[in-house]
Short mmCIF file of C-alpha atoms in Angstrom, two decimals:
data_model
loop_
_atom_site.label_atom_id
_atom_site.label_comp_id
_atom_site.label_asym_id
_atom_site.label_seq_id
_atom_site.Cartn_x
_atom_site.Cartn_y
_atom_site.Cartn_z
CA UNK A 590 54.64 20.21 -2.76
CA UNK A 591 52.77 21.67 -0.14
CA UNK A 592 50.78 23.90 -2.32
CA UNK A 593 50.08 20.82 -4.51
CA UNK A 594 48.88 18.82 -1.84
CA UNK A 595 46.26 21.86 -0.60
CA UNK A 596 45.33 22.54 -3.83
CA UNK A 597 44.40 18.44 -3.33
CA UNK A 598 42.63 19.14 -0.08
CA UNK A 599 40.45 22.04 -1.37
CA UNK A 600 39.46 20.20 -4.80
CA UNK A 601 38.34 17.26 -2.13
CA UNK A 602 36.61 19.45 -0.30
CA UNK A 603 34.43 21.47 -3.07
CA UNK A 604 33.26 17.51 -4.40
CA UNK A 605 32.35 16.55 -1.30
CA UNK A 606 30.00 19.71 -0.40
CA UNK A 607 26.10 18.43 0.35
CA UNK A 608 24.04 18.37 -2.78
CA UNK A 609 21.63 20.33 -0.44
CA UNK A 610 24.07 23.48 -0.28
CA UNK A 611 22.73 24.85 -3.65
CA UNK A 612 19.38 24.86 -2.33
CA UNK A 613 20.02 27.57 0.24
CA UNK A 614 20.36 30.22 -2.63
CA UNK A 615 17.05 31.65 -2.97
CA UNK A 616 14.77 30.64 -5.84
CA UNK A 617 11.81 32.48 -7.89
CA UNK A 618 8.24 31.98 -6.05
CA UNK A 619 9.84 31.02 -2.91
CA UNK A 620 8.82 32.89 0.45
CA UNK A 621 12.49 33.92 0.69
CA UNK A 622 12.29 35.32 -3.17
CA UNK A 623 9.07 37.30 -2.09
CA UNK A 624 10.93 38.74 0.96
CA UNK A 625 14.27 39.57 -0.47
CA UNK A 626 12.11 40.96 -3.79
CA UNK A 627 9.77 43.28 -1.51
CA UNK A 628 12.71 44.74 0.62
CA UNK A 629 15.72 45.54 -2.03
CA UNK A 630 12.52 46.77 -4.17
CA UNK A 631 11.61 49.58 -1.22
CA UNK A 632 15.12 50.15 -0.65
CA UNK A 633 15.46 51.27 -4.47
CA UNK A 634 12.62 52.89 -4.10
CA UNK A 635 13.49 55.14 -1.23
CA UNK A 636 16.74 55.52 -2.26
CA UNK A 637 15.91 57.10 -5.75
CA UNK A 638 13.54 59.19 -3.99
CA UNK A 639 15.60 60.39 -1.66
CA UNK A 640 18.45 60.89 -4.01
CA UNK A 641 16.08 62.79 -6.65
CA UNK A 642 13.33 64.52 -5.17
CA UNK A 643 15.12 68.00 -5.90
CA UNK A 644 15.50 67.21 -9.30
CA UNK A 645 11.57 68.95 -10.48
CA UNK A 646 12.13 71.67 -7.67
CA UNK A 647 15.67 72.92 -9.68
CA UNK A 648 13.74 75.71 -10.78
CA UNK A 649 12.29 76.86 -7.30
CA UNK A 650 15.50 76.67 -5.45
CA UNK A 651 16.72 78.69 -8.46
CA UNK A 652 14.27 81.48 -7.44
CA UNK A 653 14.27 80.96 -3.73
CA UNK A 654 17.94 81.14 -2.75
CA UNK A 655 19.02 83.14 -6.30
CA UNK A 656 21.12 80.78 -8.08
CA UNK A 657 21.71 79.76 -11.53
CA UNK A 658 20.45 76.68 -13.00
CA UNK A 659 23.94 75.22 -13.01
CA UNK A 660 24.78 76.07 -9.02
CA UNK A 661 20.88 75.13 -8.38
CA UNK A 662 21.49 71.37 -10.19
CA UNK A 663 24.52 71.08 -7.19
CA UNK A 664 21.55 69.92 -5.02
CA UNK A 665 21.46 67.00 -6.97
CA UNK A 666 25.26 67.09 -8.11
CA UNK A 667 26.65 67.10 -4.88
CA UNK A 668 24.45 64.19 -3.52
CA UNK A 669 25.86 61.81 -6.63
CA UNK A 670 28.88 62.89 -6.59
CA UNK A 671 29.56 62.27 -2.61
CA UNK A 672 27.48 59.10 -3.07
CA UNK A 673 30.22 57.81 -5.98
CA UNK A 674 33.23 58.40 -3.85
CA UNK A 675 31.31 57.05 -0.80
CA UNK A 676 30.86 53.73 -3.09
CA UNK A 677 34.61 53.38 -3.00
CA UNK A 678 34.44 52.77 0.80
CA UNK A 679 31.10 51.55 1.04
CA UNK A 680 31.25 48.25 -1.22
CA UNK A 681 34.66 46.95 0.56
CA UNK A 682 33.39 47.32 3.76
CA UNK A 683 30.51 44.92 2.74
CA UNK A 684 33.00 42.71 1.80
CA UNK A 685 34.38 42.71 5.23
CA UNK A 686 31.90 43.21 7.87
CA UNK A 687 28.46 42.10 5.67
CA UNK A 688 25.64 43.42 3.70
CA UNK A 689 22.79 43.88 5.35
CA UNK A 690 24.24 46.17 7.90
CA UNK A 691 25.40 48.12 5.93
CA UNK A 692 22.42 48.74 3.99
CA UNK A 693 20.31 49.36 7.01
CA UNK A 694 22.43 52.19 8.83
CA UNK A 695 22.72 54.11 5.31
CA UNK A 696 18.98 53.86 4.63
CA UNK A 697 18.23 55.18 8.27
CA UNK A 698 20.91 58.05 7.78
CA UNK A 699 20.09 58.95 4.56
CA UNK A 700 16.33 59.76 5.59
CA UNK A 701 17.33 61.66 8.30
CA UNK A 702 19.54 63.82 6.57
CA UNK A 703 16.56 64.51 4.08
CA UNK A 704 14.17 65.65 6.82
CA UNK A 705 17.15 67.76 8.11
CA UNK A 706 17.69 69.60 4.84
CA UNK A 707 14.19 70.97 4.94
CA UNK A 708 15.21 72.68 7.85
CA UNK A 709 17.92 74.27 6.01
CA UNK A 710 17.84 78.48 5.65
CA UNK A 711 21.01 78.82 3.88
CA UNK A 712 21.52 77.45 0.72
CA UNK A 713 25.25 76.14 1.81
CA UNK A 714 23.07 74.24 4.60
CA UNK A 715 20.83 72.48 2.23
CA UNK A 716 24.18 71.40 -0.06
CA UNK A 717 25.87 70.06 3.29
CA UNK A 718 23.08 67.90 3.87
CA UNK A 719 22.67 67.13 0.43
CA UNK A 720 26.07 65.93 0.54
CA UNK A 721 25.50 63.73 3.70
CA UNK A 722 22.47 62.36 2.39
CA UNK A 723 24.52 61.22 -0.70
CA UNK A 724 27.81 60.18 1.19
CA UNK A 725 24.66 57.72 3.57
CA UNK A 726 22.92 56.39 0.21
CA UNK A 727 26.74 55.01 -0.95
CA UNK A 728 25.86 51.94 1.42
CA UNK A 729 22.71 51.03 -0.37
CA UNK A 730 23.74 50.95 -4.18
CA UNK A 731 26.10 48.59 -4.51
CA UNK A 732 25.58 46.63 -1.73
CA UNK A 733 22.02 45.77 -2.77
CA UNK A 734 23.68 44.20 -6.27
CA UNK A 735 26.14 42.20 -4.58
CA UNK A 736 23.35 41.07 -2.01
CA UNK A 737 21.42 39.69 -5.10
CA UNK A 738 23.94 38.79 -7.35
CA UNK A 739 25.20 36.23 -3.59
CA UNK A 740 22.09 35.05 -2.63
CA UNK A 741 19.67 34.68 -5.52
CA UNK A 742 19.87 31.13 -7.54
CA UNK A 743 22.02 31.91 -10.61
CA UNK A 744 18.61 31.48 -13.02
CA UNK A 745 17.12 34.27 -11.75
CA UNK A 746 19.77 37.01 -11.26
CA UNK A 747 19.33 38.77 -14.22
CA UNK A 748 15.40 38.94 -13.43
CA UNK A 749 15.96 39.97 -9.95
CA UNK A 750 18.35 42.37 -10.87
CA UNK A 751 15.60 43.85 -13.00
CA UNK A 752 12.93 43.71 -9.93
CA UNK A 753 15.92 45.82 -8.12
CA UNK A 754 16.15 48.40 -10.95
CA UNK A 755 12.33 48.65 -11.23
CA UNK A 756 12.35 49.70 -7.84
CA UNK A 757 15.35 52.50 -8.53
CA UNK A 758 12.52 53.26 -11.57
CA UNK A 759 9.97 53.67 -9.80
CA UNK A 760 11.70 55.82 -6.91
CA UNK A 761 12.85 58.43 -9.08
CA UNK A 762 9.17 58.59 -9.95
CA UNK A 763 7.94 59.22 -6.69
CA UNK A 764 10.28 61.34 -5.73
CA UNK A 765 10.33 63.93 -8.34
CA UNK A 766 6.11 63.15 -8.09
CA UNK A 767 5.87 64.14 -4.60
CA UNK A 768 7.97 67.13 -4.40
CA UNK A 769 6.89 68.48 -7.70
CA UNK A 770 2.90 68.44 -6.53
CA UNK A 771 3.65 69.13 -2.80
CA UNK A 772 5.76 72.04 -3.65
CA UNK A 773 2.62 73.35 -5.62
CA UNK A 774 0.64 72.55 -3.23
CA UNK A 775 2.40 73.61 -0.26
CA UNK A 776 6.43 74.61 -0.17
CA UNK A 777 9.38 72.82 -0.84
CA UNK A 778 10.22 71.94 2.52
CA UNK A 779 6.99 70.07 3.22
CA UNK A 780 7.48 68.07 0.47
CA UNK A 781 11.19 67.31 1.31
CA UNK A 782 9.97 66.43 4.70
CA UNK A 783 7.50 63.78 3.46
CA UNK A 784 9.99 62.31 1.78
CA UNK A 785 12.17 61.78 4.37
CA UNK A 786 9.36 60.42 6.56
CA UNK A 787 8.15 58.08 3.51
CA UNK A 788 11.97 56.74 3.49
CA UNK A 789 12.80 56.34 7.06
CA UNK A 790 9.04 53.73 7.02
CA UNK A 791 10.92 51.69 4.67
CA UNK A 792 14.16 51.58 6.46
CA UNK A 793 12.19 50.11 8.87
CA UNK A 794 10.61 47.88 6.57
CA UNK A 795 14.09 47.18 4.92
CA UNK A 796 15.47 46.05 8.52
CA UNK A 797 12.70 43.73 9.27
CA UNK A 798 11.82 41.18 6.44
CA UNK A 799 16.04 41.37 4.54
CA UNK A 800 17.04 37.61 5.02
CA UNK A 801 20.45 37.25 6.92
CA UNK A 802 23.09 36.79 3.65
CA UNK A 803 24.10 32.96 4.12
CA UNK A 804 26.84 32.71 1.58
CA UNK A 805 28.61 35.58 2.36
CA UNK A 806 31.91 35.80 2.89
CA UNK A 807 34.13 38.20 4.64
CA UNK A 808 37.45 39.82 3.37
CA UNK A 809 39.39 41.38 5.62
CA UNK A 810 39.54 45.06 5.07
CA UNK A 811 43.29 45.72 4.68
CA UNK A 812 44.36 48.55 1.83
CA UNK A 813 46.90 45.80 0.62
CA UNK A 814 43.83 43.84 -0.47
CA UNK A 815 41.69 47.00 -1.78
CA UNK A 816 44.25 48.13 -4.07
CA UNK A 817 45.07 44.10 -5.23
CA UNK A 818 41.54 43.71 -5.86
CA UNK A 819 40.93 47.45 -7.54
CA UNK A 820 44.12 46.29 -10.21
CA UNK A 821 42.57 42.99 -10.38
CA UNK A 822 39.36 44.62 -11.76
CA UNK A 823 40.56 47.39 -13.91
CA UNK A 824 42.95 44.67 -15.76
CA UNK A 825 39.92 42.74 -16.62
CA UNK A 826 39.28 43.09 -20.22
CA UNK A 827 35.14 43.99 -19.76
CA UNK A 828 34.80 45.50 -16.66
CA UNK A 829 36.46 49.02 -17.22
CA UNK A 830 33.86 49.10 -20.27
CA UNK A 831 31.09 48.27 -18.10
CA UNK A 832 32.64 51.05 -15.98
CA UNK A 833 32.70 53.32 -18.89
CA UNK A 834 29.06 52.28 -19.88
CA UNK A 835 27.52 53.28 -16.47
CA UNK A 836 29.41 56.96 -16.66
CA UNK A 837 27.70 57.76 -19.98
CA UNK A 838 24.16 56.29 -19.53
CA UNK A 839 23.39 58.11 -16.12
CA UNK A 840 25.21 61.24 -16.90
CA UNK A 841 22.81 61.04 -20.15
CA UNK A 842 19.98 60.07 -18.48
CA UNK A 843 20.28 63.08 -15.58
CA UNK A 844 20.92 65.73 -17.72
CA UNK A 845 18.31 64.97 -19.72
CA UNK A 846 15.59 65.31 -16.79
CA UNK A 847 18.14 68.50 -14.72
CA UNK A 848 16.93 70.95 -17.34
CA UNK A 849 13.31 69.55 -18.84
CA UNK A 850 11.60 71.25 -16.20
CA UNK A 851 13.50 74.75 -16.80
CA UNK A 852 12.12 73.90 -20.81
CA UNK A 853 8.44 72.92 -19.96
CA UNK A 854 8.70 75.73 -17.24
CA UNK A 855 9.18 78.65 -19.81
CA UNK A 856 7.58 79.76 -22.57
CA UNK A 857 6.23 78.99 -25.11
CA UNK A 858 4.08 76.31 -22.87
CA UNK A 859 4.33 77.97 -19.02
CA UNK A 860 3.33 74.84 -17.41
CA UNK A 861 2.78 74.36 -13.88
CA UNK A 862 5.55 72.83 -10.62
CA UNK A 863 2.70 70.16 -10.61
CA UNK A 864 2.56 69.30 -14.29
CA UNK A 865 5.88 69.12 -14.41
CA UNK A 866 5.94 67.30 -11.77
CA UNK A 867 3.53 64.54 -12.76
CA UNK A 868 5.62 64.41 -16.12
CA UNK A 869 7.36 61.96 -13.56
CA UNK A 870 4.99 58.85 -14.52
CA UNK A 871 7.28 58.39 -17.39
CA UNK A 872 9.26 56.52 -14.80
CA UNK A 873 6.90 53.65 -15.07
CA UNK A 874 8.11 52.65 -18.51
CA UNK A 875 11.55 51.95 -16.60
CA UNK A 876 9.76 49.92 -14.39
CA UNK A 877 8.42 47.67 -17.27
CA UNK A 878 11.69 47.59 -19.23
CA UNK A 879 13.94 46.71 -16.58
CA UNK A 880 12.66 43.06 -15.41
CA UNK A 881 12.11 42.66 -19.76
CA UNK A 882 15.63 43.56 -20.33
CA UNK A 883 16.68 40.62 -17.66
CA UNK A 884 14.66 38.42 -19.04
CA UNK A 885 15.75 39.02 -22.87
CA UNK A 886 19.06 39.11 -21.59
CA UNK A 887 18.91 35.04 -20.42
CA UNK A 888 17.58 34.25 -24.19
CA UNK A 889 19.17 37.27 -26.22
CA UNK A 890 22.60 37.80 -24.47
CA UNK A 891 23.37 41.23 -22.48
CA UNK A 892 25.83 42.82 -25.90
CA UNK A 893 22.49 42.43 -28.22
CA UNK A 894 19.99 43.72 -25.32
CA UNK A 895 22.15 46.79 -24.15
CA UNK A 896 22.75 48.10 -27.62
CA UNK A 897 18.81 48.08 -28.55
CA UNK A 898 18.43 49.55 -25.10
CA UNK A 899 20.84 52.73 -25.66
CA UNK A 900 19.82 52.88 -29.25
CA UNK A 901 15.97 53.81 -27.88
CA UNK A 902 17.61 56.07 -25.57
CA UNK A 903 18.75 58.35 -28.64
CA UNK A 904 15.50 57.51 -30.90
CA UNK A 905 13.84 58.91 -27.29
CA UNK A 906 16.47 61.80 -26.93
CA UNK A 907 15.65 62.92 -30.24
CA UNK A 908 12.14 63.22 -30.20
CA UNK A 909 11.91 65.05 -27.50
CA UNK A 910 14.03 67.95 -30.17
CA UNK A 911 10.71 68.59 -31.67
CA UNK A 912 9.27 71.93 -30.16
CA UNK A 913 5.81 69.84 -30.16
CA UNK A 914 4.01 68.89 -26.33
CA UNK A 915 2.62 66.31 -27.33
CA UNK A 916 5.87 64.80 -28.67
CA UNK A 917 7.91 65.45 -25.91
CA UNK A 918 6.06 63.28 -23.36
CA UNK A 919 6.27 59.70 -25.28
CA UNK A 920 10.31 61.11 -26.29
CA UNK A 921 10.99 60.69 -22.66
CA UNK A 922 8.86 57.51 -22.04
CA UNK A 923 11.37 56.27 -24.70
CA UNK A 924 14.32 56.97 -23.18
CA UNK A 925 13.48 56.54 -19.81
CA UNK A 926 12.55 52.85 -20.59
CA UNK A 927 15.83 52.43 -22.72
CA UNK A 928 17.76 53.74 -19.81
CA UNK A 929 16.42 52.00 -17.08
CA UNK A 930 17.00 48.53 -19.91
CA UNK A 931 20.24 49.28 -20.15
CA UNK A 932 21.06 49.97 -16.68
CA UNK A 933 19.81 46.70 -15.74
CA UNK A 934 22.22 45.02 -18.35
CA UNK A 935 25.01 46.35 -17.27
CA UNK A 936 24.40 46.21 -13.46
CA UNK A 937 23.89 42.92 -13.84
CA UNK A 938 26.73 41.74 -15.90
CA UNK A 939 28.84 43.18 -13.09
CA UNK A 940 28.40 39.89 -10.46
CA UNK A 941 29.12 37.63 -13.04
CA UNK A 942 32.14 39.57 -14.77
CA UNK A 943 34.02 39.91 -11.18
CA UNK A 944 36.07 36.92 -10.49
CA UNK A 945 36.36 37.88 -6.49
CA UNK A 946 35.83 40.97 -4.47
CA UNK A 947 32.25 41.31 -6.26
CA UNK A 948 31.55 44.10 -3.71
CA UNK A 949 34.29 46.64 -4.82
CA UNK A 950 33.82 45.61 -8.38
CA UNK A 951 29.87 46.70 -8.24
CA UNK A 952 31.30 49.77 -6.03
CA UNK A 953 33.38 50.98 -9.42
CA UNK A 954 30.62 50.33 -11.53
CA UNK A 955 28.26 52.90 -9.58
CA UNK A 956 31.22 55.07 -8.62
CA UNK A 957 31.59 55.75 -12.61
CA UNK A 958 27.80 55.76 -12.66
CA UNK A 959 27.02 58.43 -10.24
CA UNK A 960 30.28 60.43 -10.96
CA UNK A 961 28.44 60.40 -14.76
CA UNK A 962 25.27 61.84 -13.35
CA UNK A 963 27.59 64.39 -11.26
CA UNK A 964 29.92 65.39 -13.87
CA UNK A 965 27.63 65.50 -16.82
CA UNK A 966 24.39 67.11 -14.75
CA UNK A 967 26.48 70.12 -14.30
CA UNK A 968 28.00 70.80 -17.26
CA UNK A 969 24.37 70.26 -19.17
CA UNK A 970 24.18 73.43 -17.15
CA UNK A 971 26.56 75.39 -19.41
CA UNK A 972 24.91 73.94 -22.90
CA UNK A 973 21.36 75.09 -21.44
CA UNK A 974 22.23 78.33 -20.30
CA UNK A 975 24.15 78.71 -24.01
CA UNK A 976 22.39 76.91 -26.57
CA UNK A 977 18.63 76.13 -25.23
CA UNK A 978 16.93 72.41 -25.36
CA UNK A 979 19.32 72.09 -28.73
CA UNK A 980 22.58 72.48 -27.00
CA UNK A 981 21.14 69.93 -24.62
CA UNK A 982 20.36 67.41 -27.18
CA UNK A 983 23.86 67.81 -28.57
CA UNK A 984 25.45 67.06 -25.79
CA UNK A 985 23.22 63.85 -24.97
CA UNK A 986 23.67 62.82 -28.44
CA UNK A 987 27.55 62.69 -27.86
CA UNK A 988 27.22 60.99 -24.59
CA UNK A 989 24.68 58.18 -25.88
CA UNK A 990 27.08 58.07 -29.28
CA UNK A 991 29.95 57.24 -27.00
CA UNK A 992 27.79 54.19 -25.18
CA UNK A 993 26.44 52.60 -28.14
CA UNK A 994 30.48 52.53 -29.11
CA UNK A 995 31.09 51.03 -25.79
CA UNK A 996 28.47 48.42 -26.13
CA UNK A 997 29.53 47.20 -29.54
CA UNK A 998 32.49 46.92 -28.44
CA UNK A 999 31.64 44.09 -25.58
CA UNK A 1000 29.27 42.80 -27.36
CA UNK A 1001 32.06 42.23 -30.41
CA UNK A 1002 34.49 41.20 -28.22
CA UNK A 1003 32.33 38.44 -26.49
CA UNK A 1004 33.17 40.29 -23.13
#
């Protein structure tokens, strides 16, 4: 009787809410919209730069410190693979203690950890900070979808979402732009260090103009409700998929750019730290097709979207298997636009999908998602070191197989 009778109370309660309350989620050409876009846009963008500025330098920290191109791509391995497990932690303490906090102190930390690395001499120093920096960048990921997918009027999430992943696009650009001309330019470390600098400004930034969340709501952190909620979500009949989805796309998508520098790098083309470098504009095409694939998603649905999105990955992958220049530069504009589409799709299906605890739930997404880019970036190692560019395209091929498999499936299954 009792629980009838609140069950009463509560229904009571939800009718009788002011019309006025949906009106403090935050709606497209609205001052707040223009903040909240501007700030989770330069925290994307500093956090992918952070997070991948080694990636067009593998090469030189192969020579400088005498590793192999599998132990050199542990700068970057370490870094997602520390910022996956951090995600685990990260997202539920959101839930309890709020997001913009959160978000702030890993931004700061991760830039500082950066500008610390370039004043590494030991090649175990740089991985330790590497490691930090990755572990401090756990706090922005998922937090930042969550923040959105809470605040933003439900018409726009999907487009906002894509503003969020243009920003991620457009990071990994600038990063791997920066260190790949400043090396060339002047070493490694200076161009590390500008990062870091760069990154720590839009902390700042980040800190200043982020609205205060206003429908957030906190859980209390107890492992009794962590491992309720984790069983709650990996019951759910879409969400392991979308789990599944984010392992194979970024492990794809990272293994793909690990070793294209070690292929441009050698013969028969020789190109230059700096070309290879600026090879990183490709990024903008993500940029373009992230905010598209939200808004094809609202008239298209997300199944339809994501598998035309991984499906251009491959046509992209493919292309790049021709031993022409000229062909491998619009290969990777391909499938770095088809990534960063179907990225977008499944980041933002995530919000929706959860039915409480949306936090964690976009925590496991990215914890599958970086532990892809972790997993799969090293062992691209082995196929490059044994088969060449070919052995790499194999194994890419298998990975993006596997995703277009997942997709189909939620999109079959209505999920």
């Amino acid at each position: 009787m009792s629980r009838s009778i609140q069950a009463t109370v509560d229904d009571n309660a939800a009718s009788e809410a002011p019309a006025s309350a949906a009106a403090t989620y935050i709606r497209r050409g609205t001052p707040r919209f223009m903040r909240v876009t501007l700030a989770l846009f330069s925290a994307g963008l500093a956090t992918f730069a952070l997070l991948y500025c080694v990636q067009p330098i593998l090469p030189v920290l192969s020579r400088q410190f005498g590793v192999s191109p599998a132990a050199s791509s542990l700068s970057l391995s370490i870094s997602t693979g520390l910022m996956a497990l951090g995600l685990l932690v990260t997202g539920p303490l959101s839930d309890a203690i709020g997001r913009k906090s959160v978000m702030v102190t890993a931004l700061m930390l991760a830039a500082i950890c950066t500008l610390l690395s370039a004043t590494m001499t030991s090649w175990h120093g740089i991985l330790l900070m590497r490691a930090l920096m990755g572990l401090s960048l756990s706090g922005v990921a998922a937090v930042g979808m969550t923040y959105l997918s809470e605040e933003m009027d439900v018409r726009v999430v999907a487009f906002s979402m894509g503003l969020y992943i243009s920003g991620n696009s457009i990071g990994g650009m600038s990063g791997r732009l920066l260190s790949g001309v400043l090396t060339d330019l002047f070493t490694w470390r200076i161009a590390v260090a500008a990062i870091g600098c760069f990154s720590l400004a839009s902390a700042l930034m980040f800190w200043k103009i982020l609205p205060a969340s206003r429908h957030f709501r906190p859980i209390p952190l107890r492992p009794r409700n962590l491992m309720i909620n984790f069983r709650l979500h990996w019951r759910d009949q879409g969400l392991p998929w979308l789990f599944a989805e984010g392992f194979l796309l970024m492990g794809a998508f990272v293994t793909l750019f690990n070793y294209i520098g070690y292929r441009l790098l050698d013969a028969p083309w020789h190109l230059s730290q700096a070309v290879v470098g600026l090879l990183s504009v490709v990024y903008l095409t993500g940029s373009w097709s992230s905010p598209k694939a939200g808004a094809l998603t609202s008239r298209l649905g997300r199944g339809p979207v994501m598998l035309g999105a991984t499906a251009m990955m491959l046509l992209g992958l493919l292309i790049t298997a021709f031993n022409v220049l000229w062909l491998i530069l619009p290969g990777m504009m391909l499938f770095t636009a088809g990534f960063f589409a179907a990225h977008a799709v499944a980041s933002g299906w995530i919000g929706p999908r959860a039915r409480r605890a949306r936090g964690q739930a976009s925590s496991l997404y990215l914890f599958s998602y970086y532990a892809g880019s972790s997993v799969a970036g090293t062992l691209g190692g082995f196929f490059w070191h044994g088969y060449g560019w070919n052995g790499i395209t194999l194994f890419i091929s298998f990975l993006l197989i596997l995703a277009l498999l997942v997709a189909w499936r939620l999109h079959s299954k209505n999920l």
